[in-house]
Amino acid sequence: MAQDPSTIESATGSEQILHGVIAEFETVNDVMHAAKKTRDEGFKHWDVHSPFPIHGIDAAIGIRPTILPWIVLICGLTGMCAGLVLAIGTMATDFDVPGLPGAAAPIHGYTFMISGKPFNSLPAYIPVVFELTILLSAFGAVFGMLLLNRLPKLYNPLLKSVNFRRSTADRFFIEVQARDRRFDQDKTAKFLEGLGAVSVELIED
Amino acid sequence: MAHHPEPQLKDADRRRLGAGARSFGWTAIVVGVVALIAAALLAKMGDGGLERFGFAYVLNYAYFLSISLGALCIVLVTHIFRASWVVVIRRIAEVMAANMPVMAVLFIPILLYVLMGDGMLYPWAAKKFDNPSAGGHHASVETHETQIVTVSTEPAAEEHGGHQAAHAVEGDAAHAEVGLAASRDAHHGELVDVLVPGKRPYLTRSFFTARWVFYLVLWSGLGLFFLKTSTAQESGGDKAKLTRKMEVLAAPGTLLFALTITFAAFDLVMSLDPVWFSTMWGVYFFAGSMMGAFATLILALMALQRFGYVPSVSAEHYHDLGKLLFTFVFFWGYIAFSQFMLIWYANLPETNYWFELRGITSEAGSPYIAGWTCVAWVLLFGHLLIPFAGLLSRWIKRSRKLLAFWAIWLLVMHWVDHWWVVMPHYASPAVTFGPVEVLCLIGVGGVAIGGAVLCATRQGLIAAGDPRLGESLSYGNI
């Protein structure tokens, strides 16, 4: 199925929008080497597809540290504050809202007397605060990860390629997207082929 | 994966500790023994008597025992998981765990206090409880009811837990408060007399001795077995078979470890107050132990690398140790809070006295709100919240300097934890810290560390015969 890059142009329909180029590699070493070269070439919108996680591939692609930890931290702190407001608000508040017409609107917590403890007892609130912190942190981690990865993705043009199916079995792929500023249909294809790709294929959107 | 060559140990990885380490080990032991004698003499000559020395000794013994026990758990659990990342650093944990015979020798003074001290450290060991006719359970409860009333009007009764309460606060205005504390202490002393006869089947001198012989023999056996078997892999044994043997023993070993560490924590620390009980106490002790063991492991590896040993230990391994250190910082906080909350909610006098003695009480004007209260706050922030935030980030765990900083910080906090747990039984509200405690720390620490260093000189510093060594060397965090 390996295509000669010279035939790529003729295969491209004029109506189609180009998605990018994929290059197929046979071994981890090949794809690691190619990934480093691609990174050094200055491409931004590109990725490596592999059937399994490869140690060190993050550095080879030049992936910048994710902002996910900050999202989780903010979600966790939000959960903590929400827990405190919930617990103190429902249990221990007792004040009037000033400035309302007529009788002031009273805001009262339940103020349940539980085994003689003060109404505002932080130790009793900690489990609620803790669980809400964990819950929102977990939501932040899971949904933040999905959001940052733009998942779920119902359509991916790469799946049109028959070759690409082997990326879940025994082949490694480098994908360079057409929206990259350095992308040039011919030059990029040639470049990838020069890195030892066994096949290079143009993908339409 | 593809055709990666199996990573190999560097020559420096096979280097053993030499004569310098041997003389360091012996020096540490000699310094330790001298420090212990000095501490005992200092205490005997007036600074709190042999009683203070006993409590300071128990405190430091519990501290170093917990670190060895934590190391034993690391060895057991990683064998169960067949963890490969740990292989490069496991020998150091094996040596720390195999230090148990030294800890067994160090236990002798505590045993002497129990057998001959007449309840000096452990009130239940007093001879007065030996005579069964000294009061059946029911009779005692009745007299107890009436005694409470009389006791509360008495000034400072010489009962356990507040020996020095009367000396703690000076001045007339403070006298009423001291009276309150003294009556609490006296009340608690009454409870000791009432409740200990009921706990006698467990809390007797002979059964205590038998239990500790069992614990120390078991721990020594486990510690030495894993060290010897792991060493045998290097000297031509059937590697796979020996690994299998260790994995098979690790499972029942973990079970026995969990039971013995729980009961040992009950015996060694919880029974300092025979009235108080907490079913979470074993886990509390365990959580601190694991944290202490990981901190010690990190520092030991860094110290060895400073002298050019074990160069193959990489940031990846430190990163994992840092993660586990972080885990047990939080686990300790989780357990400590859970234990506190249950006792706080139930608010029963015989259990909340334990926290009251340590300065945790919301009672306005309580004389116990003093130095130990500050220590409790230090623990909340220094043992949980600050290191939690400090160890959260990935880059901190991968930075040697910062990881070393937090490991030292947490070892100090681990000691403060034991100090706060043990010493209020000697005196509260007064905080006891002085040369006796420091000399005991140097003493028990010198012997324990010296023993571990000597043990480390007897074999290589990396489990070079482990079949998973290659995996461990090429290990990387994603």
XYZ file of C-alpha atoms in Angstrom:
683
model
C 0.000 0.000 0.000
C 2.998 2.276 0.181
C 2.406 5.247 -2.015
C 4.961 7.109 -3.975
C 4.837 10.753 -2.858
C 4.888 11.812 -6.484
C 1.467 10.270 -7.027
C -0.063 12.002 -4.042
C -0.951 15.152 -5.862
C -2.923 13.416 -8.539
C -4.826 11.480 -5.917
C -5.943 14.647 -4.208
C -9.390 15.737 -5.232
C -9.575 19.485 -5.852
C -12.799 19.776 -3.823
C -11.307 18.124 -0.747
C -9.740 19.931 2.169
C -6.408 18.489 3.164
C -6.135 17.197 6.747
C -2.484 16.307 6.768
C 0.131 13.682 6.108
C 0.737 10.455 7.940
C 3.990 8.523 7.825
C 4.246 4.885 8.834
C 7.190 3.468 10.816
C 8.077 -0.096 11.639
C 9.828 0.137 14.991
C 9.814 2.181 18.178
C 13.379 3.288 17.521
C 12.452 4.555 14.044
C 9.463 6.504 15.254
C 11.390 7.939 18.242
C 14.139 9.104 15.927
C 11.633 10.554 13.452
C 9.661 12.256 16.219
C 12.781 14.045 17.471
C 13.585 15.219 13.935
C 10.018 16.399 13.378
C 10.091 18.259 16.700
C 13.375 19.921 15.782
C 11.950 20.904 12.385
C 9.594 23.222 14.318
C 6.220 21.648 13.604
C 3.490 22.451 16.122
C 0.377 20.584 14.981
C 1.522 17.008 14.793
C 1.335 13.812 16.799
C 2.661 10.270 17.164
C 0.262 7.301 17.112
C 1.393 4.074 18.728
C -0.277 0.822 19.781
C 1.214 1.197 23.290
C 2.754 3.899 25.491
C 6.404 4.611 24.648
C 8.702 5.743 27.444
C 10.290 9.062 26.615
C 7.962 9.870 23.731
C 6.751 13.023 25.540
C 10.222 14.511 25.367
C 10.696 13.253 21.793
C 7.519 15.052 20.701
C 8.380 18.062 22.849
C 5.056 18.098 24.649
C 4.797 21.056 26.998
C 3.669 20.344 30.586
C -0.090 20.151 30.835
C -2.133 22.724 32.722
C -4.368 19.930 34.034
C -2.886 20.036 37.589
C -3.922 23.685 37.887
C -7.442 22.858 36.737
C -7.599 20.096 39.369
C -6.246 22.418 42.053
C -8.808 25.104 41.283
C -11.631 22.530 41.212
C -10.427 21.058 44.508
C -10.277 24.434 46.211
C -13.736 25.235 44.845
C -15.019 21.977 46.329
C -13.383 22.791 49.646
C -14.988 26.232 49.802
C -18.340 24.837 48.659
C -18.174 22.236 51.425
C -17.427 24.848 54.052
C -20.208 27.133 52.831
C -22.639 24.221 52.678
C -21.824 22.920 56.140
C -21.563 26.235 57.949
C -24.421 27.756 55.961
C -26.896 24.998 56.663
C -25.827 24.279 60.223
C -24.558 27.371 61.902
C -25.731 30.588 60.238
C -27.927 32.954 62.137
C -28.148 36.485 60.808
C -30.587 38.911 59.230
C -30.177 40.254 55.740
C -30.076 43.997 56.169
C -31.571 46.514 53.781
C -34.613 44.474 52.776
C -38.037 46.152 53.004
C -40.206 45.371 55.983
C -38.935 42.892 58.515
C -35.353 41.876 57.856
C -35.114 38.510 56.123
C -33.618 36.094 58.586
C -31.102 33.494 57.406
C -31.057 30.637 59.847
C -29.163 27.382 59.764
C -30.704 24.257 61.248
C -28.633 24.734 64.411
C -29.215 21.142 65.461
C -27.808 20.301 68.849
C -25.694 17.201 68.272
C -24.166 15.615 71.363
C -23.640 18.983 72.976
C -21.217 20.285 70.361
C -21.125 23.931 69.335
C -23.291 24.594 66.279
C -20.235 25.628 64.344
C -17.980 22.592 64.795
C -15.265 22.302 62.194
C -14.309 18.667 62.998
C -17.825 17.558 62.126
C -17.651 19.408 58.795
C -14.281 18.045 57.705
C -15.703 14.829 56.140
C -18.124 16.870 54.013
C -15.439 19.363 53.061
C -12.976 16.555 52.315
C -15.396 14.569 50.160
C -16.451 17.615 48.156
C -12.802 18.528 47.618
C -12.101 15.026 46.316
C -15.271 14.920 44.191
C -14.607 18.203 42.431
C -10.904 17.396 42.025
C -11.837 14.110 40.370
C -14.370 15.850 38.124
C -11.737 18.435 37.265
C -9.202 15.723 36.422
C -11.537 13.584 34.285
C -13.507 16.288 32.487
C -10.497 18.577 32.252
C -8.555 15.781 30.574
C -11.413 15.146 28.127
C -11.708 18.846 27.389
C -7.974 19.367 26.837
C -7.872 16.330 24.525
C -11.017 17.524 22.731
C -12.733 14.267 23.541
C -15.079 12.645 22.773
C -14.187 12.952 19.106
C -16.796 11.337 16.921
C -14.940 11.771 13.662
C -11.272 11.610 12.828
C -10.145 11.767 9.204
C -7.193 9.478 9.969
C -9.598 6.556 10.301
C -10.254 6.741 6.557
C -6.790 5.382 5.947
C -6.541 1.610 5.741
C -2.844 1.731 6.623
C -3.575 3.681 9.748
C -5.561 0.781 11.223
C -2.254 -0.874 12.026
C -1.579 1.906 14.552
C -3.575 -0.186 17.012
C -1.595 -3.323 16.224
C 2.026 -3.202 15.108
C 2.861 0.068 13.339
C 3.804 3.551 14.474
C 2.596 6.708 12.764
C 3.567 10.334 12.685
C 0.795 12.684 11.682
C 1.520 16.227 10.572
C -1.566 18.358 10.162
C -2.130 20.721 7.254
C -3.036 23.591 9.593
C 0.577 23.732 10.774
C 2.244 26.874 9.481
C 5.290 24.959 8.312
C 3.187 22.389 6.463
C 3.807 22.029 2.780
C 2.200 19.094 1.023
C 5.245 18.007 -0.955
C 8.031 19.108 1.281
C 6.516 17.590 4.427
C 5.832 14.311 2.695
C 9.390 14.201 1.382
C 10.727 15.145 4.795
C 8.852 12.300 6.499
C 9.941 9.832 3.892
C 13.505 10.902 4.484
C 13.115 9.933 8.130
C 12.705 6.280 7.223
C 8.949 6.003 6.823
C 7.817 2.820 5.078
C 4.838 4.684 3.652
C 3.616 8.265 3.453
C -0.009 9.048 2.835
C -2.027 12.187 2.304
C -5.220 12.371 4.355
C -8.245 14.384 3.300
C -10.627 15.847 5.760
C 9.229 -3.483 23.083
C 11.830 -3.545 20.386
C 15.407 -4.639 20.738
C 16.647 -2.563 23.631
C 19.764 -3.987 25.183
C 19.112 -4.992 28.810
C 20.475 -2.156 30.947
C 23.388 -3.149 33.131
C 24.649 -2.088 36.542
C 27.601 0.264 36.523
C 30.775 -0.856 38.239
C 30.249 1.694 41.002
C 26.861 0.111 41.729
C 28.609 -3.029 42.907
C 30.890 -1.135 45.267
C 30.440 -2.135 48.882
C 30.698 0.015 51.957
C 34.258 -0.149 53.228
C 36.310 0.325 56.358
C 35.162 3.933 56.726
C 31.545 2.842 57.047
C 32.510 0.093 59.491
C 34.302 2.533 61.764
C 31.373 4.967 61.417
C 28.997 2.200 62.476
C 31.028 1.257 65.535
C 31.527 4.914 66.465
C 27.773 5.504 66.254
C 27.121 2.512 68.506
C 29.695 3.632 71.090
C 28.410 7.217 71.020
C 24.865 5.857 71.374
C 25.671 3.719 74.390
C 27.566 6.590 76.045
C 24.655 8.952 75.362
C 22.187 6.509 76.892
C 24.309 6.122 80.024
C 24.670 9.899 80.222
C 20.912 10.364 79.841
C 20.182 7.831 82.577
C 22.713 9.414 84.932
C 21.458 12.923 84.187
C 17.869 11.860 84.859
C 18.824 9.939 87.993
C 20.731 12.894 89.386
C 17.594 14.930 89.555
C 16.349 15.870 86.135
C 13.097 13.944 86.410
C 14.452 10.701 87.817
C 14.499 7.315 86.144
C 10.880 7.842 85.223
C 11.711 10.641 82.821
C 14.510 8.577 81.321
C 12.042 5.727 80.824
C 9.540 7.867 78.939
C 12.267 9.500 76.855
C 13.581 6.025 76.045
C 10.179 4.654 75.047
C 9.643 7.722 72.856
C 12.889 7.234 70.951
C 12.605 3.472 70.831
C 9.151 3.773 69.276
C 10.569 6.290 66.804
C 13.377 4.087 65.499
C 11.365 0.868 65.732
C 8.676 2.463 63.571
C 11.217 3.240 60.852
C 12.518 -0.344 60.782
C 8.965 -1.680 60.742
C 8.045 0.623 57.885
C 11.038 -0.686 55.921
C 9.958 -4.262 56.587
C 6.524 -3.421 55.212
C 8.061 -1.876 52.085
C 9.998 -5.103 51.436
C 6.962 -7.335 52.078
C 4.499 -5.337 50.013
C 6.749 -4.779 47.012
C 7.338 -8.546 46.853
C 3.596 -9.168 46.850
C 3.134 -6.670 44.025
C 6.179 -8.043 42.196
C 7.194 -4.410 41.912
C 10.100 -4.033 39.538
C 10.806 -0.318 40.013
C 11.876 -0.917 43.589
C 14.597 -3.503 42.884
C 17.446 -0.979 42.591
C 16.642 0.572 45.970
C 15.260 -2.471 47.788
C 18.533 -3.555 49.381
C 18.595 -0.429 51.569
C 15.055 -1.186 52.774
C 16.100 -4.800 53.377
C 19.012 -3.635 55.527
C 16.758 -1.270 57.495
C 14.324 -4.130 58.091
C 17.086 -6.600 58.963
C 18.137 -4.260 61.773
C 15.484 -5.913 63.974
C 17.931 -7.904 66.141
C 19.477 -4.567 67.165
C 16.015 -3.248 67.971
C 15.441 -6.407 70.030
C 18.543 -5.633 72.130
C 17.387 -2.041 72.495
C 14.063 -3.308 73.829
C 15.706 -4.754 76.978
C 15.577 -1.504 79.018
C 11.835 -1.208 78.372
C 11.374 -4.800 79.450
C 13.299 -4.030 82.659
C 11.011 -1.073 83.350
C 7.968 -3.295 82.880
C 9.289 -6.200 84.948
C 10.981 -4.234 87.733
C 9.571 -0.719 87.556
C 6.366 -1.378 89.491
C 4.235 0.521 87.033
C 6.645 3.439 86.639
C 6.024 3.722 82.887
C 3.133 1.353 82.382
C 0.655 1.735 85.256
C -0.801 -1.706 84.569
C 2.575 -3.275 85.399
C 2.277 -2.186 89.026
C 2.536 -4.967 91.575
C -0.657 -3.845 93.293
C -2.685 -5.380 90.469
C -1.108 -8.804 90.981
C -3.292 -9.701 93.919
C -6.701 -10.737 92.590
C -8.351 -10.190 95.976
C -7.439 -6.517 95.824
C -10.842 -5.790 94.434
C -13.169 -7.530 92.084
C -14.389 -5.490 89.212
C -17.803 -4.678 90.635
C -16.599 -3.725 94.060
C -14.167 -1.290 92.518
C -16.784 0.398 90.413
C -18.855 1.125 93.501
C -16.013 2.619 95.461
C -15.045 4.507 92.355
C -18.374 6.363 92.291
C -17.903 7.680 95.760
C -14.252 8.403 95.333
C -14.718 10.733 92.426
C -16.537 13.193 94.640
C -13.860 13.227 97.277
C -11.054 13.248 94.800
C -12.244 16.335 92.985
C -11.720 18.457 96.056
C -8.261 17.161 96.726
C -5.255 19.034 95.436
C -2.639 17.485 93.181
C -2.872 13.783 93.727
C 0.250 11.945 92.673
C -1.337 10.018 89.892
C -0.142 9.109 86.493
C -0.331 11.510 83.617
C 0.069 14.718 85.516
C 2.969 14.124 87.829
C 4.287 17.555 87.496
C 0.997 19.342 87.049
C 1.449 21.093 90.339
C 4.839 22.446 89.357
C 3.763 23.448 85.926
C 1.921 26.640 86.667
C 3.064 28.981 89.326
C 1.268 31.808 91.076
C -1.919 32.009 93.089
C -4.241 32.795 90.217
C -3.216 29.635 88.454
C -3.787 27.446 91.485
C -7.459 26.889 90.855
C -6.675 25.687 87.336
C -3.994 23.364 88.586
C -6.540 22.008 91.015
C -8.851 21.246 88.106
C -6.108 19.502 86.187
C -5.085 17.583 89.268
C -8.631 16.433 89.845
C -8.863 15.275 86.248
C -5.624 13.399 86.661
C -6.781 11.918 89.933
C -10.066 10.880 88.367
C -8.164 9.234 85.594
C -5.936 7.544 88.158
C -9.062 6.134 89.767
C -10.164 4.809 86.393
C -6.811 3.053 86.052
C -7.421 1.248 89.327
C -10.950 0.341 88.274
C -10.329 -0.724 84.710
C -6.925 -2.408 84.809
C -8.175 -5.491 86.712
C -10.620 -6.059 83.849
C -7.804 -5.820 81.288
C -5.483 -8.056 83.302
C -5.661 -11.095 81.081
C -3.931 -9.024 78.420
C -1.994 -6.423 80.381
C 0.242 -8.595 82.545
C 4.019 -8.480 82.798
C 4.452 -12.100 81.714
C 2.101 -11.893 78.726
C 3.662 -8.571 77.687
C 7.109 -10.209 77.739
C 5.879 -13.216 75.805
C 4.236 -11.038 73.188
C 7.356 -8.925 72.680
C 9.574 -11.973 72.392
C 7.190 -13.199 69.696
C 7.102 -9.842 67.846
C 10.859 -9.335 67.896
C 11.657 -12.912 66.877
C 9.114 -12.732 64.059
C 10.310 -9.347 62.768
C 13.974 -10.370 63.025
C 13.190 -13.606 61.214
C 11.328 -11.840 58.409
C 13.925 -9.068 58.081
C 16.866 -11.461 57.969
C 15.077 -13.898 55.651
C 14.516 -11.262 52.981
C 18.047 -9.897 53.256
C 19.672 -13.355 53.164
C 17.506 -14.643 50.331
C 18.059 -11.524 48.263
C 21.818 -11.792 48.875
C 21.754 -15.481 47.936
C 20.512 -14.457 44.472
C 23.798 -12.638 43.899
C 25.948 -15.550 44.997
C 24.808 -18.074 42.451
C 21.428 -19.248 43.706
C 18.516 -20.019 41.386
C 17.339 -16.428 40.963
C 13.794 -17.090 39.798
C 13.227 -19.739 42.435
C 14.506 -17.521 45.235
C 12.335 -14.618 44.070
C 9.351 -16.947 44.004
C 10.227 -18.084 47.525
C 10.271 -14.485 48.774
C 6.991 -13.689 47.037
C 5.314 -16.732 48.558
C 6.460 -15.816 52.064
C 5.587 -12.140 51.615
C 1.827 -12.803 51.644
C 1.527 -14.533 55.044
C 4.371 -12.274 56.208
C 2.258 -9.194 55.497
C -0.635 -10.658 57.437
C 1.576 -11.401 60.437
C 3.202 -7.996 60.093
C -0.159 -6.212 60.137
C -1.268 -8.054 63.270
C 2.023 -7.693 65.135
C 2.536 -4.003 64.367
C -1.008 -3.312 65.563
C -0.571 -5.138 68.850
C 2.965 -3.824 69.301
C 1.639 -0.269 68.946
C -1.058 -1.076 71.531
C 1.542 -2.510 73.920
C 4.363 -0.047 73.481
C 2.530 3.272 73.289
C -1.212 2.951 73.843
C -0.884 1.013 77.097
C 1.098 3.895 78.633
C -2.455 4.875 79.540
C -4.221 1.580 80.275
C -7.614 3.281 80.405
C -7.457 4.812 76.968
C -8.087 2.770 73.877
C -8.410 3.476 70.199
C -8.961 0.733 67.667
C -7.288 3.000 65.093
C -4.093 3.205 67.100
C -2.331 0.446 65.173
C -3.058 2.141 61.837
C -1.969 5.494 63.238
C 1.368 4.014 64.275
C 1.681 2.230 60.923
C 0.953 5.384 58.907
C 3.705 7.291 60.692
C 6.043 4.300 60.357
C 5.673 4.144 56.593
C 6.236 7.865 56.245
C 9.332 7.655 58.429
C 10.672 4.659 56.510
C 10.271 6.333 53.107
C 11.894 9.534 54.369
C 14.815 7.524 55.805
C 15.139 5.500 52.612
C 15.311 8.666 50.509
C 17.963 10.214 52.760
C 19.998 6.995 52.997
C 20.103 6.702 49.187
C 21.098 10.336 48.811
C 23.834 9.941 51.439
C 25.177 6.851 49.651
C 25.109 8.612 46.279
C 27.029 11.523 47.772
C 29.889 9.127 48.418
C 29.611 7.666 44.934
C 27.653 4.529 45.734
C 24.562 3.265 43.878
C 24.821 5.733 40.947
C 22.094 3.871 39.046
C 19.373 5.171 41.368
C 17.764 7.847 39.216
C 15.262 10.667 39.486
C 12.615 8.141 38.435
C 13.172 6.106 41.599
C 13.249 9.213 43.784
C 10.072 10.374 42.101
C 8.309 7.155 43.130
C 9.682 7.320 46.669
C 8.475 10.914 46.822
C 5.003 9.853 45.690
C 4.863 7.235 48.414
C 6.183 9.721 50.977
C 3.403 12.092 49.937
C 0.874 9.256 50.174
C 1.772 8.486 53.753
C 1.868 12.147 54.759
C -1.738 12.276 53.754
C -2.608 8.818 55.079
C -1.250 9.813 58.486
C -3.416 12.931 58.472
C -6.468 10.954 57.381
C -5.998 8.401 60.167
C -5.067 10.964 62.813
C -8.148 13.001 62.023
C -10.439 9.952 61.908
C -9.171 8.847 65.312
C -9.648 12.325 66.712
C -13.115 12.814 65.252
C -14.536 9.574 66.661
C -13.272 10.379 70.151
C -14.337 14.022 69.872
C -17.855 13.045 68.767
C -18.372 10.389 71.409
C -16.886 12.695 74.053
C -16.459 9.974 76.683
C -14.359 11.025 79.662
C -12.081 7.977 79.662
C -11.115 8.425 76.015
C -11.135 12.190 75.556
C -8.798 12.532 78.542
C -6.045 11.342 76.218
C -6.563 14.361 73.958
C -7.142 16.688 76.891
C -3.766 15.677 78.316
C -2.234 16.644 74.971
C -3.741 20.095 74.994
C -6.689 19.398 72.713
C -9.810 20.552 74.481
C -12.415 23.213 73.809
C -13.122 23.669 77.497
C -12.667 27.356 78.262
C -9.880 28.010 80.719
C -8.638 24.454 80.751
C -5.141 24.319 82.251
C -4.194 21.760 79.621
C -4.330 24.415 76.902
C -0.642 25.135 77.079
C 2.540 23.873 75.451
C 1.139 20.579 74.173
C -1.634 22.511 72.418
C 1.043 24.333 70.445
C 2.692 21.016 69.611
C -0.670 19.691 68.385
C -0.988 22.711 66.066
C 2.570 22.161 64.891
C 1.605 18.573 64.020
C -1.529 19.615 62.130
C 0.398 22.063 59.978
C 3.898 20.598 60.009
C 3.001 16.908 59.742
C 0.074 17.269 57.340
C -0.925 20.538 55.680
C 2.433 22.149 54.844
C 4.208 18.972 53.575
C 0.997 18.037 51.716
C 1.180 21.257 49.746
C 4.971 21.010 49.563
C 5.095 17.517 48.070
C 2.138 17.928 45.714
C 4.012 18.899 42.566
C 5.831 16.486 40.307
C 8.934 18.634 39.878
C 9.456 18.850 43.649
C 9.546 15.056 43.927
C 12.081 14.947 41.093
C 14.316 17.617 42.605
C 16.854 16.034 44.922
C 17.364 19.057 47.106
C 13.676 19.687 47.695
C 12.911 16.007 48.252
C 15.763 15.824 50.777
C 14.401 18.917 52.489
C 10.941 17.387 52.875
C 12.358 14.024 53.979
C 14.315 15.733 56.786
C 11.319 17.897 57.673
C 9.064 14.845 57.931
C 11.562 12.848 60.000
C 11.592 15.741 62.479
C 7.795 15.825 62.452
C 7.658 12.066 62.924
C 9.712 12.535 66.090
C 7.479 15.397 67.253
C 4.501 13.084 66.715
C 5.989 10.418 69.001
C 7.072 13.078 71.490
C 3.528 14.473 71.643
C 2.138 10.957 72.040
C 4.506 9.681 74.751
C 5.715 12.568 76.897
C 2.363 13.965 78.153
C 2.151 10.749 80.183
C 5.200 11.992 82.030
C 4.021 15.558 82.470
C 1.183 17.755 81.274
C 0.408 20.669 80.903
C 4.162 21.193 81.276
C 6.084 20.342 78.117
C 9.123 18.150 78.711
C 12.014 18.667 76.393
C 15.614 18.747 77.454
C 18.967 17.012 77.453
C 17.466 13.698 78.598
C 15.261 13.453 75.500
C 18.037 14.617 73.180
C 20.569 12.191 74.686
C 18.065 9.350 74.369
C 17.510 10.307 70.723
C 21.247 10.223 70.105
C 21.541 7.033 72.155
C 18.832 4.899 70.583
C 19.520 6.485 67.194
C 23.256 5.896 67.410
C 22.860 2.223 68.208
C 20.089 1.695 65.639
C 21.826 3.584 62.823
C 25.222 2.104 63.699
C 23.741 -1.398 63.618
C 22.115 -0.711 60.246
C 25.352 0.664 58.752
C 27.330 -2.364 59.970
C 24.656 -4.617 58.481
C 24.916 -2.694 55.208
C 28.673 -3.327 54.954
C 28.174 -7.100 54.822
C 26.746 -7.235 51.275
C 26.342 -5.193 48.120
C 24.119 -2.113 48.166
C 21.950 -3.189 45.244
C 19.968 -6.409 44.925
C 22.043 -7.285 41.863
C 20.704 -10.848 41.599
C 17.059 -9.941 41.265
C 15.616 -11.068 37.911
C 13.733 -7.765 37.614
C 16.877 -5.646 37.945
C 16.889 -4.678 34.273
C 13.291 -3.490 34.430
C 14.148 -1.461 37.494
C 17.164 0.158 35.859
C 15.213 1.198 32.764
C 12.193 2.265 34.785
C 10.618 5.572 33.868
C 7.579 7.545 34.929
C 5.354 8.578 32.023
